[in-house]
PDB file of C-alpha atoms in Angstrom:
ATOM      1  CA  MET G  66     -19.302  91.917 -89.495  1.00 48.00           C
ATOM      2  CA  ARG G  67     -21.511  88.894 -90.020  1.00 57.00           C
ATOM      3  CA  ILE G  68     -19.916  85.642 -88.908  1.00 53.00           C
ATOM      4  CA  PRO G  69     -20.673  82.809 -91.362  1.00 55.00           C
ATOM      5  CA  PHE G  70     -22.538  79.855 -89.908  1.00 52.00           C
ATOM      6  CA  PHE G  71     -21.238  76.396 -90.638  1.00 53.00           C
ATOM      7  CA  SER G  72     -23.422  73.462 -89.731  1.00 54.00           C
ATOM      8  CA  LYS G  73     -21.459  70.724 -88.003  1.00 64.00           C
ATOM      9  CA  THR G  74     -21.759  67.220 -89.389  1.00 68.00           C
ATOM     10  CA  PRO G  75     -23.290  65.045 -86.674  1.00 80.00           C
ATOM     11  CA  GLU G  76     -20.904  62.634 -85.031  1.00 90.00           C
ATOM     12  CA  PRO G  77     -21.664  59.051 -86.160  1.00 93.00           C
ATOM     13  CA  PRO G  78     -22.647  56.579 -83.434  1.00 96.00           C
ATOM     14  CA  GLU G  79     -19.936  54.508 -81.771  1.00 96.00           C
ATOM     15  CA  PHE G  80     -20.947  51.226 -83.415  1.00 97.00           C
ATOM     16  CA  TYR G  81     -20.469  52.832 -86.843  1.00 98.00           C
ATOM     17  CA  LYS G  82     -17.083  54.284 -85.905  1.00 97.00           C
ATOM     18  CA  ASN G  83     -15.897  50.805 -84.939  1.00 97.00           C
ATOM     19  CA  TYR G  84     -17.171  49.425 -88.241  1.00 98.00           C
ATOM     20  CA  ALA G  85     -15.665  52.240 -90.350  1.00 97.00           C
ATOM     21  CA  ALA G  86     -12.263  51.943 -88.658  1.00 96.00           C
ATOM     22  CA  GLN G  87     -11.763  48.556 -90.362  1.00 96.00           C
ATOM     23  CA  PHE G  88     -11.458  50.272 -93.761  1.00 95.00           C
ATOM     24  CA  SER G  89      -8.668  52.656 -92.765  1.00 91.00           C
ATOM     25  CA  GLY G  90      -5.571  52.191 -94.907  1.00 87.00           C
ATOM     26  CA  LYS G  91      -6.914  48.999 -96.515  1.00 85.00           C
ATOM     27  CA  SER G  92      -6.178  48.094-100.119  1.00 89.00           C
ATOM     28  CA  LEU G  93      -7.890  45.446-102.227  1.00 90.00           C
ATOM     29  CA  PRO G  94      -6.653  41.918-101.459  1.00 90.00           C
ATOM     30  CA  VAL G  95      -5.746  39.423-104.151  1.00 88.00           C
ATOM     31  CA  PHE G  96      -8.753  37.418-105.317  1.00 88.00           C
ATOM     32  CA  GLU G  97      -7.804  34.228-103.477  1.00 87.00           C
ATOM     33  CA  GLN G  98      -7.606  36.050-100.126  1.00 91.00           C
ATOM     34  CA  ALA G  99     -10.735  38.166-100.494  1.00 94.00           C
ATOM     35  CA  ARG G 100     -13.553  37.640 -98.011  1.00 96.00           C
ATOM     36  CA  PHE G 101     -17.005  37.858 -99.584  1.00 97.00           C
ATOM     37  CA  ILE G 102     -20.305  38.093 -97.748  1.00 97.00           C
ATOM     38  CA  VAL G 103     -23.227  36.953 -99.873  1.00 97.00           C
ATOM     39  CA  PHE G 104     -26.457  38.324 -98.431  1.00 97.00           C
ATOM     40  CA  ASP G 105     -30.153  38.868 -98.996  1.00 94.00           C
ATOM     41  CA  THR G 106     -32.939  40.710 -97.197  1.00 94.00           C
ATOM     42  CA  GLU G 107     -36.656  39.961 -97.100  1.00 89.00           C
ATOM     43  CA  THR G 108     -38.643  43.153 -96.707  1.00 89.00           C
ATOM     44  CA  THR G 109     -42.088  44.640 -96.196  1.00 85.00           C
ATOM     45  CA  GLY G 110     -42.149  45.817 -99.818  1.00 82.00           C
ATOM     46  CA  THR G 111     -40.044  46.958-102.773  1.00 83.00           C
ATOM     47  CA  ASN G 112     -39.372  50.599-101.847  1.00 86.00           C
ATOM     48  CA  ALA G 113     -35.986  50.799-100.119  1.00 87.00           C
ATOM     49  CA  ARG G 114     -36.750  54.242 -98.675  1.00 89.00           C
ATOM     50  CA  GLU G 115     -40.192  53.461 -97.254  1.00 87.00           C
ATOM     51  CA  ASP G 116     -40.115  49.719 -96.568  1.00 86.00           C
ATOM     52  CA  ARG G 117     -38.330  47.829 -93.817  1.00 88.00           C
ATOM     53  CA  MET G 118     -36.340  44.623 -93.504  1.00 90.00           C
ATOM     54  CA  LEU G 119     -38.009  41.563 -92.040  1.00 89.00           C
ATOM     55  CA  SER G 120     -35.015  39.244 -92.212  1.00 91.00           C
ATOM     56  CA  ILE G 121     -31.358  39.156 -93.246  1.00 95.00           C
ATOM     57  CA  GLY G 122     -29.470  36.066 -94.360  1.00 94.00           C
ATOM     58  CA  ALA G 123     -25.751  36.033 -95.113  1.00 96.00           C
ATOM     59  CA  LEU G 124     -22.958  33.550 -95.804  1.00 95.00           C
ATOM     60  CA  GLU G 125     -19.184  33.893 -95.889  1.00 97.00           C
ATOM     61  CA  LEU G 126     -17.322  32.894 -99.023  1.00 95.00           C
ATOM     62  CA  LYS G 127     -13.532  32.730 -99.242  1.00 91.00           C
ATOM     63  CA  GLY G 128     -11.192  30.869-101.539  1.00 86.00           C
ATOM     64  CA  ASN G 129     -14.070  29.552-103.702  1.00 87.00           C
ATOM     65  CA  THR G 130     -15.595  27.908-100.627  1.00 91.00           C
ATOM     66  CA  ILE G 131     -18.898  28.691 -98.928  1.00 92.00           C
ATOM     67  CA  SER G 132     -18.431  28.581 -95.167  1.00 88.00           C
ATOM     68  CA  LEU G 133     -21.704  27.267 -93.743  1.00 79.00           C
ATOM     69  CA  SER G 134     -20.201  27.515 -90.249  1.00 84.00           C
ATOM     70  CA  SER G 135     -19.859  31.277 -90.704  1.00 88.00           C
ATOM     71  CA  SER G 136     -23.392  32.389 -91.425  1.00 92.00           C
ATOM     72  CA  PHE G 137     -25.790  35.092 -90.278  1.00 95.00           C
ATOM     73  CA  GLU G 138     -29.576  34.996 -90.015  1.00 93.00           C
ATOM     74  CA  LEU G 139     -31.871  37.350 -88.117  1.00 94.00           C
ATOM     75  CA  TYR G 140     -35.577  38.163 -88.145  1.00 91.00           C
ATOM     76  CA  VAL G 141     -36.569  41.743 -87.441  1.00 92.00           C
ATOM     77  CA  GLU G 142     -39.523  43.189 -85.541  1.00 87.00           C
ATOM     78  CA  GLN G 143     -41.706  45.383 -87.762  1.00 77.00           C
ATOM     79  CA  ASP G 144     -45.183  46.853 -87.546  1.00 71.00           C
ATOM     80  CA  VAL G 145     -45.613  47.599 -91.253  1.00 63.00           C
ATOM     81  CA  PHE G 146     -46.501  44.703 -93.561  1.00 55.00           C
ATOM     82  CA  ASN G 147     -47.363  44.542 -97.243  1.00 55.00           C
ATOM     83  CA  GLU G 148     -49.803  41.764 -98.179  1.00 54.00           C
ATOM     84  CA  GLU G 149     -48.168  41.170-101.567  1.00 52.00           C
ATOM     85  CA  ALA G 150     -44.703  40.855-100.005  1.00 47.00           C
ATOM     86  CA  VAL G 151     -45.992  38.521 -97.269  1.00 49.00           C
ATOM     87  CA  ALA G 152     -47.478  36.270 -99.944  1.00 42.00           C
ATOM     88  CA  ILE G 153     -43.947  35.794-101.338  1.00 45.00           C
ATOM     89  CA  HIS G 154     -41.773  35.322 -98.264  1.00 47.00           C
ATOM     90  CA  GLY G 155     -44.442  34.189 -95.775  1.00 49.00           C
ATOM     91  CA  ILE G 156     -43.104  36.200 -92.808  1.00 49.00           C
ATOM     92  CA  LEU G 157     -46.163  37.205 -90.818  1.00 49.00           C
ATOM     93  CA  ARG G 158     -46.514  39.865 -88.120  1.00 48.00           C
ATOM     94  CA  GLU G 159     -47.679  37.343 -85.525  1.00 48.00           C
ATOM     95  CA  ASN G 160     -45.434  34.474 -86.566  1.00 54.00           C
ATOM     96  CA  ARG G 161     -43.892  33.155 -83.350  1.00 55.00           C
ATOM     97  CA  LYS G 162     -41.742  30.612 -85.162  1.00 63.00           C
ATOM     98  CA  TYR G 163     -38.851  33.068 -85.325  1.00 67.00           C
ATOM     99  CA  LYS G 164     -37.174  34.951 -82.503  1.00 81.00           C
ATOM    100  CA  LYS G 165     -37.119  38.584 -83.610  1.00 88.00           C
ATOM    101  CA  VAL G 166     -34.784  41.461 -82.788  1.00 94.00           C
ATOM    102  CA  THR G 167     -35.114  45.213 -83.223  1.00 95.00           C
ATOM    103  CA  GLU G 168     -33.934  46.898 -86.400  1.00 95.00           C
ATOM    104  CA  GLU G 169     -31.114  48.543 -84.438  1.00 96.00           C
ATOM    105  CA  GLU G 170     -29.933  45.205 -83.057  1.00 97.00           C
ATOM    106  CA  ALA G 171     -30.075  43.647 -86.535  1.00 97.00           C
ATOM    107  CA  VAL G 172     -28.077  46.428 -88.188  1.00 97.00           C
ATOM    108  CA  LYS G 173     -25.390  46.452 -85.491  1.00 98.00           C
ATOM    109  CA  ALA G 174     -25.031  42.663 -85.665  1.00 97.00           C
ATOM    110  CA  PHE G 175     -24.888  42.732 -89.474  1.00 98.00           C
ATOM    111  CA  LEU G 176     -22.112  45.339 -89.522  1.00 98.00           C
ATOM    112  CA  GLU G 177     -20.151  43.306 -86.995  1.00 97.00           C
ATOM    113  CA  PHE G 178     -20.549  40.182 -89.150  1.00 97.00           C
ATOM    114  CA  ILE G 179     -19.610  41.733 -92.497  1.00 98.00           C
ATOM    115  CA  GLY G 180     -16.674  43.846 -91.317  1.00 97.00           C
ATOM    116  CA  ASP G 181     -14.762  45.090 -94.375  1.00 97.00           C
ATOM    117  CA  ALA G 182     -15.786  42.150 -96.580  1.00 97.00           C
ATOM    118  CA  ILE G 183     -16.930  42.541-100.176  1.00 97.00           C
ATOM    119  CA  LEU G 184     -20.717  42.275-100.379  1.00 98.00           C
ATOM    120  CA  VAL G 185     -22.398  40.089-102.988  1.00 98.00           C
ATOM    121  CA  GLY G 186     -26.089  40.002-103.812  1.00 97.00           C
ATOM    122  CA  HIS G 187     -28.578  39.598-106.630  1.00 94.00           C
ATOM    123  CA  HIS G 188     -29.915  43.046-107.551  1.00 93.00           C
ATOM    124  CA  VAL G 189     -27.837  44.022-104.540  1.00 96.00           C
ATOM    125  CA  GLY G 190     -28.549  47.746-104.883  1.00 95.00           C
ATOM    126  CA  PHE G 191     -31.961  47.224-103.271  1.00 95.00           C
ATOM    127  CA  ASP G 192     -30.589  45.253-100.315  1.00 96.00           C
ATOM    128  CA  ILE G 193     -27.822  47.797 -99.762  1.00 97.00           C
ATOM    129  CA  GLY G 194     -30.442  50.547 -99.919  1.00 96.00           C
ATOM    130  CA  ILE G 195     -32.523  48.796 -97.253  1.00 96.00           C
ATOM    131  CA  ILE G 196     -29.486  48.620 -94.943  1.00 97.00           C
ATOM    132  CA  ASN G 197     -28.446  52.203 -95.702  1.00 97.00           C
ATOM    133  CA  TYR G 198     -31.863  53.627 -94.850  1.00 96.00           C
ATOM    134  CA  ALA G 199     -31.844  51.620 -91.619  1.00 96.00           C
ATOM    135  CA  LEU G 200     -28.426  53.125 -90.842  1.00 97.00           C
ATOM    136  CA  LYS G 201     -29.768  56.587 -91.595  1.00 96.00           C
ATOM    137  CA  ARG G 202     -32.581  56.077 -89.079  1.00 95.00           C
ATOM    138  CA  LEU G 203     -29.872  55.288 -86.516  1.00 96.00           C
ATOM    139  CA  GLY G 204     -27.969  58.474 -87.325  1.00 96.00           C
ATOM    140  CA  ALA G 205     -25.186  56.620 -89.166  1.00 97.00           C
ATOM    141  CA  PRO G 206     -23.636  57.040 -92.648  1.00 96.00           C
ATOM    142  CA  LYS G 207     -23.932  54.487 -95.454  1.00 97.00           C
ATOM    143  CA  LEU G 208     -22.194  51.141 -95.835  1.00 98.00           C
ATOM    144  CA  LYS G 209     -18.537  51.450 -96.834  1.00 97.00           C
ATOM    145  CA  ASN G 210     -18.058  47.955 -98.289  1.00 97.00           C
ATOM    146  CA  LYS G 211     -17.162  47.254-101.885  1.00 97.00           C
ATOM    147  CA  PHE G 212     -19.872  45.220-103.607  1.00 97.00           C
ATOM    148  CA  THR G 213     -20.818  43.268-106.684  1.00 97.00           C
ATOM    149  CA  ASP G 214     -24.015  41.873-108.223  1.00 96.00           C
ATOM    150  CA  THR G 215     -24.632  38.407-109.663  1.00 96.00           C
ATOM    151  CA  GLY G 216     -27.182  39.771-112.115  1.00 93.00           C
ATOM    152  CA  VAL G 217     -24.646  42.176-113.619  1.00 92.00           C
ATOM    153  CA  LEU G 218     -21.855  39.589-113.611  1.00 93.00           C
ATOM    154  CA  TYR G 219     -24.010  36.943-115.291  1.00 92.00           C
ATOM    155  CA  LYS G 220     -24.815  39.328-118.149  1.00 89.00           C
ATOM    156  CA  ARG G 221     -21.084  39.641-118.790  1.00 85.00           C
ATOM    157  CA  THR G 222     -20.777  35.880-119.286  1.00 85.00           C
ATOM    158  CA  VAL G 223     -23.817  35.785-121.568  1.00 79.00           C
ATOM    159  CA  HIS G 224     -22.553  38.696-123.648  1.00 66.00           C
ATOM    160  CA  LEU G 225     -19.396  36.767-124.453  1.00 57.00           C
ATOM    161  CA  VAL G 226     -21.499  34.700-126.843  1.00 53.00           C
ATOM    162  CA  ASN G 227     -24.807  36.515-127.245  1.00 58.00           C
ATOM    163  CA  ILE G 228     -25.614  40.232-127.158  1.00 57.00           C
ATOM    164  CA  THR G 229     -28.998  40.081-128.889  1.00 60.00           C
ATOM    165  CA  ASP G 230     -30.845  41.291-125.759  1.00 67.00           C
ATOM    166  CA  PRO G 231     -28.516  43.687-123.893  1.00 67.00           C
ATOM    167  CA  ASN G 232     -31.341  45.144-121.788  1.00 76.00           C
ATOM    168  CA  LYS G 233     -32.542  41.848-120.341  1.00 80.00           C
ATOM    169  CA  VAL G 234     -32.729  41.749-116.547  1.00 84.00           C
ATOM    170  CA  TYR G 235     -31.960  38.330-115.086  1.00 89.00           C
ATOM    171  CA  THR G 236     -33.930  37.315-112.002  1.00 90.00           C
ATOM    172  CA  LEU G 237     -32.556  34.910-109.419  1.00 90.00           C
ATOM    173  CA  ASP G 238     -34.951  32.293-110.815  1.00 89.00           C
ATOM    174  CA  ASP G 239     -33.425  32.881-114.265  1.00 90.00           C
ATOM    175  CA  LEU G 240     -29.971  32.190-112.840  1.00 90.00           C
ATOM    176  CA  CYS G 241     -31.225  29.014-111.166  1.00 90.00           C
ATOM    177  CA  GLU G 242     -32.547  27.857-114.531  1.00 91.00           C
ATOM    178  CA  GLU G 243     -29.489  28.897-116.552  1.00 89.00           C
ATOM    179  CA  LEU G 244     -26.894  27.615-114.069  1.00 91.00           C
ATOM    180  CA  ASN G 245     -28.745  24.477-112.948  1.00 91.00           C
ATOM    181  CA  ILE G 246     -29.170  25.509-109.303  1.00 91.00           C
ATOM    182  CA  ALA G 247     -31.934  24.038-107.122  1.00 87.00           C
ATOM    183  CA  ARG G 248     -34.427  26.587-105.768  1.00 81.00           C
ATOM    184  CA  THR G 249     -34.134  25.360-102.172  1.00 75.00           C
ATOM    185  CA  ASP G 250     -35.738  27.761 -99.640  1.00 66.00           C
ATOM    186  CA  ARG G 251     -36.396  30.314-102.382  1.00 68.00           C
ATOM    187  CA  HIS G 252     -37.715  33.650-101.035  1.00 67.00           C
ATOM    188  CA  LYS G 253     -36.197  33.049 -97.609  1.00 83.00           C
ATOM    189  CA  ALA G 254     -33.265  35.379 -96.899  1.00 87.00           C
ATOM    190  CA  MET G 255     -30.823  32.587 -96.018  1.00 89.00           C
ATOM    191  CA  GLY G 256     -32.049  30.381 -98.862  1.00 89.00           C
ATOM    192  CA  ASP G 257     -31.656  33.153-101.420  1.00 91.00           C
ATOM    193  CA  ALA G 258     -28.218  34.032-100.019  1.00 93.00           C
ATOM    194  CA  TYR G 259     -27.116  30.411-100.499  1.00 93.00           C
ATOM    195  CA  ILE G 260     -28.526  30.275-104.044  1.00 93.00           C
ATOM    196  CA  THR G 261     -26.776  33.559-104.842  1.00 95.00           C
ATOM    197  CA  ALA G 262     -23.492  32.215-103.436  1.00 95.00           C
ATOM    198  CA  LEU G 263     -23.713  29.155-105.718  1.00 95.00           C
ATOM    199  CA  ALA G 264     -24.520  31.377-108.698  1.00 95.00           C
ATOM    200  CA  PHE G 265     -21.599  33.663-107.830  1.00 96.00           C
ATOM    201  CA  LEU G 266     -19.137  30.751-107.798  1.00 95.00           C
ATOM    202  CA  LYS G 267     -20.416  29.414-111.129  1.00 94.00           C
ATOM    203  CA  ILE G 268     -20.247  32.863-112.728  1.00 93.00           C
ATOM    204  CA  LEU G 269     -16.713  33.412-111.429  1.00 92.00           C
ATOM    205  CA  SER G 270     -15.599  30.133-112.990  1.00 89.00           C
ATOM    206  CA  LYS G 271     -16.700  31.501-116.365  1.00 86.00           C
ATOM    207  CA  LEU G 272     -15.101  34.928-115.862  1.00 86.00           C
ATOM    208  CA  LYS G 273     -11.794  33.576-114.562  1.00 81.00           C
ATOM    209  CA  THR G 274     -10.820  31.987-117.889  1.00 77.00           C
ATOM    210  CA  ASN G 275      -8.552  35.018-118.344  1.00 70.00           C
ATOM    211  CA  LYS G 276      -5.395  34.378-116.293  1.00 69.00           C
ATOM    212  CA  LYS G 277      -5.013  38.138-115.695  1.00 75.00           C
ATOM    213  CA  PHE G 278      -8.454  38.333-114.075  1.00 80.00           C
ATOM    214  CA  LYS G 279      -8.398  40.596-111.010  1.00 87.00           C
ATOM    215  CA  LEU G 280     -10.791  41.316-108.158  1.00 91.00           C
ATOM    216  CA  LYS G 281     -11.399  44.916-109.185  1.00 92.00           C
ATOM    217  CA  GLN G 282     -12.917  43.712-112.462  1.00 91.00           C
ATOM    218  CA  ILE G 283     -16.069  42.472-110.727  1.00 93.00           C
ATOM    219  CA  LEU G 284     -16.576  45.359-108.294  1.00 95.00           C
ATOM    220  CA  LEU G 285     -19.310  47.888-108.979  1.00 94.00           C
ATOM    221  CA  ASN G 286     -18.052  50.688-106.681  1.00 92.00           C
TER     222      ASN G 286
END
């Protein structure tokens, strides 16, 4: 009799187990108690599978307040650089201005910082993809956090009064223009995270006009 072969799922690394344990038995908090982490990555290019992160910037947001004292910023060692991407964010291979860490160190520190918070980003799918592929290279599963996207949320506020261009994609610069936000440190991970946090708060103020507004209404997963 032939014995069927079942491949065993590899055991995730210890750092990921510690991270994942924070989600066990958790339910969604009420909006006022939710902890959001607004984040951005600068990368070697625009392909989440092939490219690598060069920096991560993140800020904590809770109770409609951005906590500047609870922030996260790291620069990552990489050997692969894309000239077009470098022209935008200015992070050079030989730039000694920033202390750099390994990708593994950056990912572990990021997971420790975010915990089970809700992630917020602009076109956040790309940034999550960058982190997920980094996790995969470390033998770990994907991020478990709930998340939302300022680009998607802003379209909901626009569509309340205007649906003439439902396929329009709003860039972060568009949101700065529409919501009157200064482009301070644009194309730096921490700068873009701060801009996104301001945009998120302004968008929420428009969406919360309904008194029955709940956290799950803005989540995309």
